Coordinates of C-alpha atoms in Angstrom, one line a residue:
M1 CA 0.0 0.0 0.0
K2 CA 1.3 3.4 -1.0
R3 CA 1.5 6.3 1.5
P4 CA -0.8 9.1 0.3
S5 CA 0.6 12.6 -0.4
F6 CA -0.8 15.7 1.2
L7 CA -2.8 16.7 -1.9
Y8 CA -4.1 13.2 -2.3
S9 CA -5.1 13.1 1.4
I10 CA -6.8 16.5 1.5
S11 CA -8.8 15.9 -1.6
P12 CA -11.7 14.0 0.2
I13 CA -12.0 17.0 2.6
V14 CA -12.1 19.5 -0.2
F15 CA -14.6 17.2 -2.1
M16 CA -16.8 17.1 1.1
M17 CA -16.6 20.9 1.6
I18 CA -17.6 21.6 -2.1
S19 CA -20.4 18.9 -2.0
L20 CA -21.8 20.2 1.3
T21 CA -21.6 23.8 0.1
I22 CA -23.6 23.0 -3.1
G23 CA -25.8 20.3 -1.7
V24 CA -26.7 21.7 1.8
G25 CA -26.0 25.4 1.3
F26 CA -27.6 26.0 -2.1
L27 CA -29.8 23.0 -3.0
K28 CA -31.0 22.4 0.6
L29 CA -30.4 18.7 0.3
K30 CA -30.1 16.4 3.2
A31 CA -26.5 16.1 4.5
E32 CA -26.5 12.3 5.1
P33 CA -26.6 11.2 1.5
I34 CA -24.0 13.7 0.6
I35 CA -21.7 12.4 3.3
L36 CA -22.2 8.9 2.0
I37 CA -21.2 10.0 -1.5
C38 CA -18.1 11.6 0.1
A39 CA -17.3 8.4 1.9
L40 CA -17.7 6.5 -1.4
F41 CA -15.3 8.9 -3.1
T42 CA -12.8 8.5 -0.3
G43 CA -13.1 4.7 -0.5
I44 CA -12.3 4.8 -4.2
L45 CA -9.1 6.8 -3.4
A46 CA -8.2 4.4 -0.7
Y47 CA -8.8 1.4 -3.0
K48 CA -6.4 2.9 -5.5
L49 CA -3.8 2.9 -2.8
G50 CA -4.2 -0.8 -2.3
Y51 CA -6.8 -1.0 0.6
S52 CA -9.4 -3.7 0.4
W53 CA -13.1 -3.3 1.3
Q54 CA -12.5 -5.5 4.3
E55 CA -9.9 -3.2 5.7
L56 CA -12.0 -0.1 5.0
Q57 CA -15.0 -1.8 6.6
E58 CA -12.9 -2.5 9.7
G59 CA -12.1 1.3 9.9
I60 CA -15.7 2.2 9.6
I61 CA -16.8 -0.3 12.3
E62 CA -14.0 0.9 14.6
K63 CA -15.2 4.5 14.4
I64 CA -18.9 3.7 14.8
S65 CA -18.1 1.4 17.8
K66 CA -16.3 4.3 19.5
A67 CA -19.3 6.6 18.9
L68 CA -21.9 3.9 20.0
P69 CA -21.7 4.6 23.9
A70 CA -22.4 8.3 23.4
T71 CA -25.1 7.4 20.8
L72 CA -26.8 5.2 23.4
I73 CA -26.9 8.2 25.7
L74 CA -28.4 10.3 22.8
W75 CA -31.2 7.7 22.5
S76 CA -31.8 7.8 26.2
V77 CA -32.1 11.6 25.9
G78 CA -35.1 10.9 23.6
L79 CA -36.5 8.6 26.3
L80 CA -36.1 11.2 29.0
I81 CA -37.6 14.1 27.1
G82 CA -40.7 12.1 26.1
S83 CA -41.2 10.8 29.7
W84 CA -40.6 14.2 31.3
I85 CA -43.3 15.8 29.2
F86 CA -45.6 12.7 29.8
C87 CA -45.3 13.0 33.6
G88 CA -45.7 16.8 33.6
T89 CA -42.2 17.8 34.8
V90 CA -41.4 19.9 31.7
P91 CA -44.8 21.6 31.5
M92 CA -44.6 22.5 35.2
L93 CA -41.2 24.0 34.9
I94 CA -42.4 26.1 31.9
Y95 CA -45.5 27.1 33.8
Y96 CA -43.7 28.6 36.8
G97 CA -40.8 29.8 34.7
V98 CA -42.9 32.2 32.5
G99 CA -44.6 33.6 35.6
I100 CA -41.5 35.4 36.8
I101 CA -41.1 37.6 33.8
N102 CA -40.5 41.3 34.9
P103 CA -40.9 43.9 32.2
K104 CA -38.3 46.2 33.8
F105 CA -35.7 43.5 33.3
L106 CA -37.1 42.2 30.0
Y107 CA -33.8 41.5 28.2
I108 CA -32.2 39.8 31.2
T109 CA -35.3 37.8 31.8
A110 CA -35.6 36.9 28.2
F111 CA -32.1 35.4 28.4
I112 CA -32.6 33.6 31.7
I113 CA -36.0 32.1 31.0
S114 CA -34.9 31.0 27.5
A115 CA -31.8 29.4 29.1
I116 CA -33.8 27.6 31.8
L117 CA -36.3 26.2 29.3
S118 CA -33.6 25.1 26.8
V119 CA -31.7 23.4 29.6
V120 CA -34.8 21.5 30.7
T121 CA -35.9 20.6 27.2
G122 CA -32.5 20.4 25.5
T123 CA -33.8 22.3 22.4
S124 CA -33.0 25.8 21.4
W125 CA -35.6 25.7 18.6
G126 CA -38.4 24.6 21.0
S127 CA -37.4 27.3 23.5
V128 CA -37.5 30.0 20.8
G129 CA -40.7 28.7 19.3
T130 CA -42.6 28.8 22.6
I131 CA -41.4 31.1 25.4
G132 CA -39.4 33.1 22.8
V133 CA -42.6 33.9 20.9
A134 CA -44.3 35.0 24.1
I135 CA -41.4 37.2 25.1
M136 CA -41.4 38.9 21.7
G137 CA -45.1 39.6 22.3
I138 CA -44.2 41.3 25.6
A139 CA -41.5 43.3 23.7
H140 CA -44.1 44.5 21.2
G141 CA -46.4 45.6 24.0
L142 CA -43.6 47.5 25.7
G143 CA -42.4 49.1 22.5
V144 CA -38.8 48.1 23.3
S145 CA -36.1 47.0 20.9
L146 CA -37.1 43.8 19.1
P147 CA -33.5 43.0 17.8
I148 CA -32.2 43.2 21.4
T149 CA -35.0 41.0 22.7
A150 CA -34.6 38.5 19.9
G151 CA -30.8 38.4 20.5
A152 CA -31.4 37.7 24.2
V153 CA -33.9 34.9 23.4
V154 CA -31.5 33.3 20.8
A155 CA -28.5 33.6 23.2
G156 CA -30.5 32.1 26.2
S157 CA -31.9 29.3 24.0
Y158 CA -28.4 28.3 22.9
F159 CA -27.2 28.4 26.5
G160 CA -29.2 25.2 27.0
D161 CA -28.4 23.8 23.5
K162 CA -24.7 24.1 24.6
L163 CA -25.0 22.8 28.2
S164 CA -28.1 20.6 28.5
P165 CA -27.4 16.9 28.7
F166 CA -30.6 16.5 26.7
S167 CA -29.2 18.5 23.7
D168 CA -28.1 16.8 20.5
T169 CA -25.0 18.9 20.2
T170 CA -24.0 18.5 23.8
N171 CA -23.9 14.8 23.2
L172 CA -22.3 15.1 19.8
A173 CA -19.3 17.1 20.9
P174 CA -18.0 14.3 23.3
I175 CA -18.7 11.8 20.6
A176 CA -16.5 13.7 18.1
A177 CA -13.8 14.5 20.7
G178 CA -13.6 11.2 22.6
S179 CA -14.5 12.7 26.0
E180 CA -17.3 11.9 28.4
L181 CA -20.6 13.7 28.5
Y182 CA -20.7 15.1 32.0
E183 CA -17.0 16.0 32.2
H184 CA -17.5 17.8 29.0
I185 CA -20.4 19.8 30.5
R186 CA -18.4 20.7 33.6
H187 CA -15.4 21.7 31.5
M188 CA -17.6 24.1 29.4
L189 CA -18.3 26.2 32.5
Y190 CA -14.8 27.8 32.1
T191 CA -16.0 29.6 29.0
T192 CA -19.8 29.5 29.5
I193 CA -19.9 31.3 32.9
P194 CA -17.8 34.3 31.8
A195 CA -19.8 34.5 28.5
T196 CA -23.1 34.4 30.6
V197 CA -21.9 37.1 33.0
V198 CA -20.9 39.4 30.1
S199 CA -24.2 38.8 28.4
L200 CA -26.2 39.6 31.5
I201 CA -24.2 42.9 32.0
V202 CA -25.0 43.9 28.4
Y203 CA -28.7 43.1 28.7
F204 CA -28.8 45.0 32.0
I205 CA -27.3 48.1 30.5
C206 CA -29.5 47.9 27.5
G207 CA -32.6 47.6 29.7
L208 CA -31.8 50.5 32.0
G209 CA -34.3 52.7 30.1
L210 CA -37.2 50.3 30.2
T211 CA -40.3 51.1 32.3
Q212 CA -42.5 48.9 34.5
S213 CA -45.8 50.1 33.0
A214 CA -46.5 47.2 30.7
S215 CA -48.9 44.5 31.7
S216 CA -48.4 40.8 31.4
S217 CA -48.4 39.4 27.9
A218 CA -51.6 37.7 26.8
Q219 CA -49.5 35.0 25.2
V220 CA -47.8 34.1 28.5
I221 CA -51.2 33.9 30.2
E222 CA -52.6 31.7 27.4
L223 CA -49.5 29.5 27.6
Q224 CA -49.9 29.1 31.4
E225 CA -53.7 28.5 31.2
G226 CA -53.2 25.8 28.5
L227 CA -50.5 24.0 30.6
N228 CA -52.5 24.3 33.8
N229 CA -55.6 22.9 32.2
A230 CA -53.7 20.0 30.6
F231 CA -51.6 18.8 33.6
N232 CA -51.8 18.4 37.3
F233 CA -48.8 20.2 39.0
N234 CA -47.4 19.1 42.3
V235 CA -44.0 18.7 44.0
I236 CA -43.8 15.0 43.0
L237 CA -43.0 16.1 39.4
L238 CA -39.6 17.4 40.6
L239 CA -38.5 13.8 41.5
P240 CA -37.1 13.1 38.0
V241 CA -35.1 16.3 38.1
I242 CA -33.8 15.4 41.6
I243 CA -32.8 11.9 40.5
I244 CA -30.8 13.3 37.5
I245 CA -29.1 15.9 39.7
L246 CA -28.2 13.3 42.4
G247 CA -26.9 10.9 39.7
T248 CA -24.6 13.7 38.4
I249 CA -23.3 14.6 41.9
L250 CA -22.7 11.0 42.9
K251 CA -21.1 10.3 39.4
L252 CA -23.3 7.3 38.8
P253 CA -23.3 5.8 35.3
T254 CA -25.1 8.1 33.0
L255 CA -27.1 5.6 30.8
P256 CA -28.7 3.6 33.7
V257 CA -29.6 6.8 35.6
M258 CA -31.4 8.2 32.5
I259 CA -33.2 5.0 31.7
V260 CA -34.4 4.5 35.3
T261 CA -35.5 8.1 35.5
S262 CA -37.4 7.8 32.3
L263 CA -39.3 4.7 33.6
I264 CA -40.0 6.4 36.9
S265 CA -41.3 9.4 35.0
V266 CA -43.7 7.2 33.1
F267 CA -45.2 5.8 36.3
I268 CA -45.5 9.3 37.7
G269 CA -47.4 10.3 34.5
I270 CA -49.8 7.3 35.0
F271 CA -50.6 8.0 38.7
V272 CA -50.4 11.8 38.7
Q273 CA -51.7 12.7 35.3
G274 CA -54.0 9.8 34.7
F275 CA -52.3 8.6 31.4
S276 CA -52.2 5.0 30.4
L277 CA -49.2 2.6 30.3
V278 CA -49.6 2.3 26.5
D279 CA -49.3 6.1 26.2
G280 CA -46.3 6.1 28.5
F281 CA -44.4 3.6 26.5
S282 CA -45.4 5.4 23.3
S283 CA -43.9 8.6 24.7
L284 CA -40.6 6.8 25.3
I285 CA -40.3 5.7 21.7
N286 CA -42.4 8.1 19.6
G287 CA -42.6 11.1 21.9
F288 CA -45.4 12.7 23.8
D289 CA -48.5 13.7 21.9
L290 CA -51.3 16.1 23.1
S291 CA -53.8 13.6 21.8
M292 CA -53.0 11.6 24.9
L293 CA -54.8 14.2 27.0
K294 CA -58.3 13.3 28.1
T295 CA -59.8 16.6 27.1
D296 CA -61.5 18.2 24.2
M297 CA -59.6 21.5 24.8
I298 CA -57.8 22.8 21.7
M299 CA -54.2 23.7 22.4
N300 CA -52.6 26.6 20.4
E301 CA -49.7 26.0 18.1
D302 CA -47.1 27.2 20.6
I303 CA -48.1 24.6 23.2
Q304 CA -48.3 21.9 20.5
R305 CA -44.8 22.7 19.2
L306 CA -43.4 22.5 22.7
L307 CA -45.1 19.3 24.0
N308 CA -45.4 17.1 20.9
R309 CA -41.9 15.9 21.0
G310 CA -39.3 13.6 22.6
G311 CA -38.9 9.8 22.2
V312 CA -36.1 7.8 20.7
S313 CA -37.5 8.5 17.2
S314 CA -36.8 12.2 17.6
V315 CA -33.0 11.6 17.7
T316 CA -32.9 8.9 15.0
Q317 CA -31.9 11.4 12.3
T318 CA -29.0 12.7 14.4
S319 CA -27.9 9.1 15.0
V320 CA -27.9 8.4 11.3
L321 CA -25.9 11.6 10.7
V322 CA -23.3 10.4 13.3
F323 CA -23.0 7.0 11.6
C324 CA -22.6 8.5 8.2
A325 CA -19.9 10.9 9.4
M326 CA -18.1 8.2 11.3
G327 CA -18.2 6.0 8.1
F328 CA -16.4 8.8 6.2
A329 CA -14.0 9.3 9.1
G330 CA -13.3 5.6 9.4
I331 CA -12.2 5.4 5.7
M332 CA -10.2 8.6 6.1
S333 CA -8.5 7.3 9.2
K334 CA -7.8 3.7 7.9
A335 CA -6.3 4.9 4.7
G336 CA -4.0 7.3 6.6
F337 CA -5.5 10.4 5.0
L338 CA -6.3 12.0 8.4
D339 CA -2.8 11.4 9.7
V340 CA -1.2 13.1 6.7
V341 CA -3.5 16.1 6.8
L342 CA -3.2 16.5 10.6
N343 CA 0.6 16.1 10.6
A344 CA 0.9 18.8 7.9
L345 CA -1.4 21.1 9.9
L346 CA 0.3 20.4 13.3
K347 CA 3.7 21.2 11.9
R348 CA 2.5 24.8 11.9
V349 CA 1.0 24.6 15.3
H350 CA 3.5 24.8 18.2
S351 CA 1.3 25.8 21.1
T352 CA -1.9 25.2 22.9
F353 CA -3.2 28.5 21.6
G354 CA -2.3 27.6 18.0
L355 CA -4.2 24.2 18.3
I356 CA -7.3 25.7 19.9
S357 CA -7.4 28.7 17.5
S358 CA -7.0 26.2 14.6
T359 CA -9.9 24.2 15.9
I360 CA -12.1 27.3 16.2
L361 CA -11.2 28.4 12.6
S362 CA -12.0 24.9 11.4
C363 CA -15.4 24.9 13.2
F364 CA -16.3 28.3 11.9
T365 CA -15.3 27.3 8.3
V366 CA -17.6 24.2 8.3
A367 CA -20.4 26.1 10.0
F368 CA -20.1 29.0 7.5
I369 CA -20.1 26.7 4.5
T370 CA -22.7 24.2 5.6
G371 CA -24.8 26.1 8.1
N372 CA -25.1 22.8 10.0
S373 CA -24.2 22.7 13.7
Y374 CA -23.8 18.9 13.7
L375 CA -21.3 18.9 10.8
S376 CA -19.4 21.8 12.4
I377 CA -18.8 19.6 15.4
L378 CA -18.3 16.2 13.8
I379 CA -15.9 17.1 11.0
P380 CA -13.4 19.3 13.0
G381 CA -13.8 16.9 15.9
E382 CA -12.6 13.9 13.9
L383 CA -9.9 16.0 12.3
F384 CA -8.4 17.1 15.7
Q385 CA -9.3 14.1 17.8
K386 CA -5.7 12.7 17.9
A387 CA -4.0 16.1 18.0
Y388 CA -5.0 17.0 21.5
P389 CA -3.7 13.9 23.3
E390 CA -0.5 14.2 21.2
K391 CA -0.1 17.6 22.7
N392 CA -0.9 16.2 26.2
L393 CA -4.2 17.9 26.2
H394 CA -7.3 16.2 27.6
P395 CA -10.0 15.4 24.9
K396 CA -12.5 17.6 26.9
N397 CA -10.5 20.6 25.8
L398 CA -11.5 19.7 22.2
S399 CA -15.1 19.0 23.0
R400 CA -15.4 22.3 24.8
T401 CA -13.9 24.2 21.8
L402 CA -16.2 22.4 19.4
E403 CA -19.2 23.7 21.3
D404 CA -17.8 27.2 21.8
S405 CA -17.2 27.6 18.1
G406 CA -19.5 25.2 16.4
T407 CA -22.9 24.9 18.2
V408 CA -23.6 28.5 19.0
L409 CA -22.3 30.2 15.8
V410 CA -24.8 28.5 13.4
P411 CA -27.9 30.6 14.3
L412 CA -25.8 33.7 13.5
I413 CA -25.4 32.6 9.9
P414 CA -28.4 33.9 7.8
W415 CA -28.5 31.0 5.3
S416 CA -28.4 28.3 8.0
A417 CA -31.5 26.4 8.9
A418 CA -31.2 27.7 12.5
G419 CA -30.7 31.3 11.3
A420 CA -33.8 31.1 9.0
Y421 CA -35.8 29.5 11.8
M422 CA -35.0 32.2 14.3
T423 CA -35.8 34.9 11.8
A424 CA -39.1 33.4 10.8
T425 CA -40.1 32.6 14.4
L426 CA -39.1 35.9 16.1
G427 CA -39.7 38.2 13.2
V428 CA -36.3 39.8 13.3
D429 CA -33.6 39.5 10.6
T430 CA -30.6 37.4 11.5
L431 CA -28.1 40.2 11.0
S432 CA -30.2 42.5 13.2
Y433 CA -30.2 40.3 16.2
L434 CA -26.7 39.0 15.7
P435 CA -24.9 41.8 17.6
F436 CA -27.1 41.2 20.6
A437 CA -26.8 37.4 20.8
V438 CA -23.7 38.1 22.9
F439 CA -23.5 34.7 24.4
N440 CA -23.1 33.1 21.0
Y441 CA -19.8 34.7 20.1
I442 CA -18.3 36.0 23.3
G443 CA -17.5 32.4 24.4
I444 CA -15.0 32.2 21.5
I445 CA -13.1 35.1 22.9
F446 CA -12.8 33.5 26.3
A447 CA -11.8 30.3 24.7
L448 CA -8.9 32.1 23.1
I449 CA -8.0 33.9 26.3
L450 CA -7.9 30.6 28.2
A451 CA -5.8 29.0 25.5
F452 CA -3.3 31.8 25.7
N453 CA -2.9 31.9 29.5
G454 CA -3.4 28.2 30.2
I455 CA -6.3 28.7 32.7
G456 CA -8.9 26.0 32.3
I457 CA -6.8 23.9 30.0
E458 CA -6.5 20.4 31.4
K459 CA -3.6 18.2 30.7
I460 CA -3.7 14.4 30.5
Q461 CA -2.8 12.9 33.8
K462 CA -0.3 10.0 34.1
K463 CA -3.1 7.7 35.3
E464 CA -5.2 8.5 32.3
E465 CA -2.3 7.9 30.0
K466 CA -1.8 4.5 31.6
N467 CA -5.5 3.6 31.2
D468 CA -5.5 4.7 27.6
S469 CA -2.7 2.3 26.8
Y470 CA -4.8 -0.8 27.5

């Protein structure tokens, strides 16, 4: 087998970028078939070097097997979301959350409430499409800046998309980097907390001129009434949240804790909400549906969009994307293409700052070209996965950087699906709310600062090196 040259090795990456730009960016095609075509192209190049299909298949299986544990957690996230809505935990948290909105601190409140909702549900889009719409209604009533309000809503919503263990991207980043979910979440606090503080200061300053004369939004009242009529709220519904928190504190295995919590939530839904066991199991697999409610009351579209979700089926497409990307990566790795490209790149990188800044640039490039948060995590993650340990840097430094520069940047790109959704839902142009979605870009600045001074950059300990050798 021949050793590939740099140009030969980088050609699959260039082919993928061009294919995704045309296919996803302009033709609005699904990314998964395009990635499979790229994998086929890469496989042909590898075959010409002397690699057999059996060898390439081994590379694909190896990559998918490494991603499987995190993918199982991703599926359990679907279980958890469906069961938490089924038992009433998510609706109750939303009900009391929207009740604390104070018009005087509208921008800060918009950020905080959106953040809380997105952490609980794990979806930025769901947060924007529900409480975000209600907050924009309040902003209209107040006559305050809609771009600032929209920016605060988007920023808060992506706080949860970045940190929530229920979020697709929060699970994808550890998959791509080779780190563990909860250590990844804890490590992100180094950049997330400063970014949050700066965001709150900006929103506080922007809101200094607001008055308290506005009344509560009719949309918020309608949302609360709808949730209150549909579910029975009591303290028992906090039990699933408590179990998850305790599991995290006690460092119990993630997957069993999430599955047990999901099953407990189903039985809470049966005994507290009066649902059937059939509906409970259906919520685990297909997600909750408002048709399960024993009422003739018609729910508005906002409540339907928020509650008709969850279940393993809701994360199936993400899982397929992961497998497709890992297939491409497996061939790239087995044929030695990744090693050649990475070695050429790392020859120019001589510091932690250089490595992290290169990762950020890579994430931004993929996000800018494809407008896809999943691809902006998976592709750079696979490219830099070996580089961080070789520089004695823990993989969670990579997973944090992927989230800092991949997940949160996508809604700031006008042609991305996220940017288009935010604009359509909130009624504010992407470039108008972009300057005020402070959280979405300020984290990158803190990531570069930490990389420069070494604070929050964890090295690989000798014990971990020994364990990795087995």
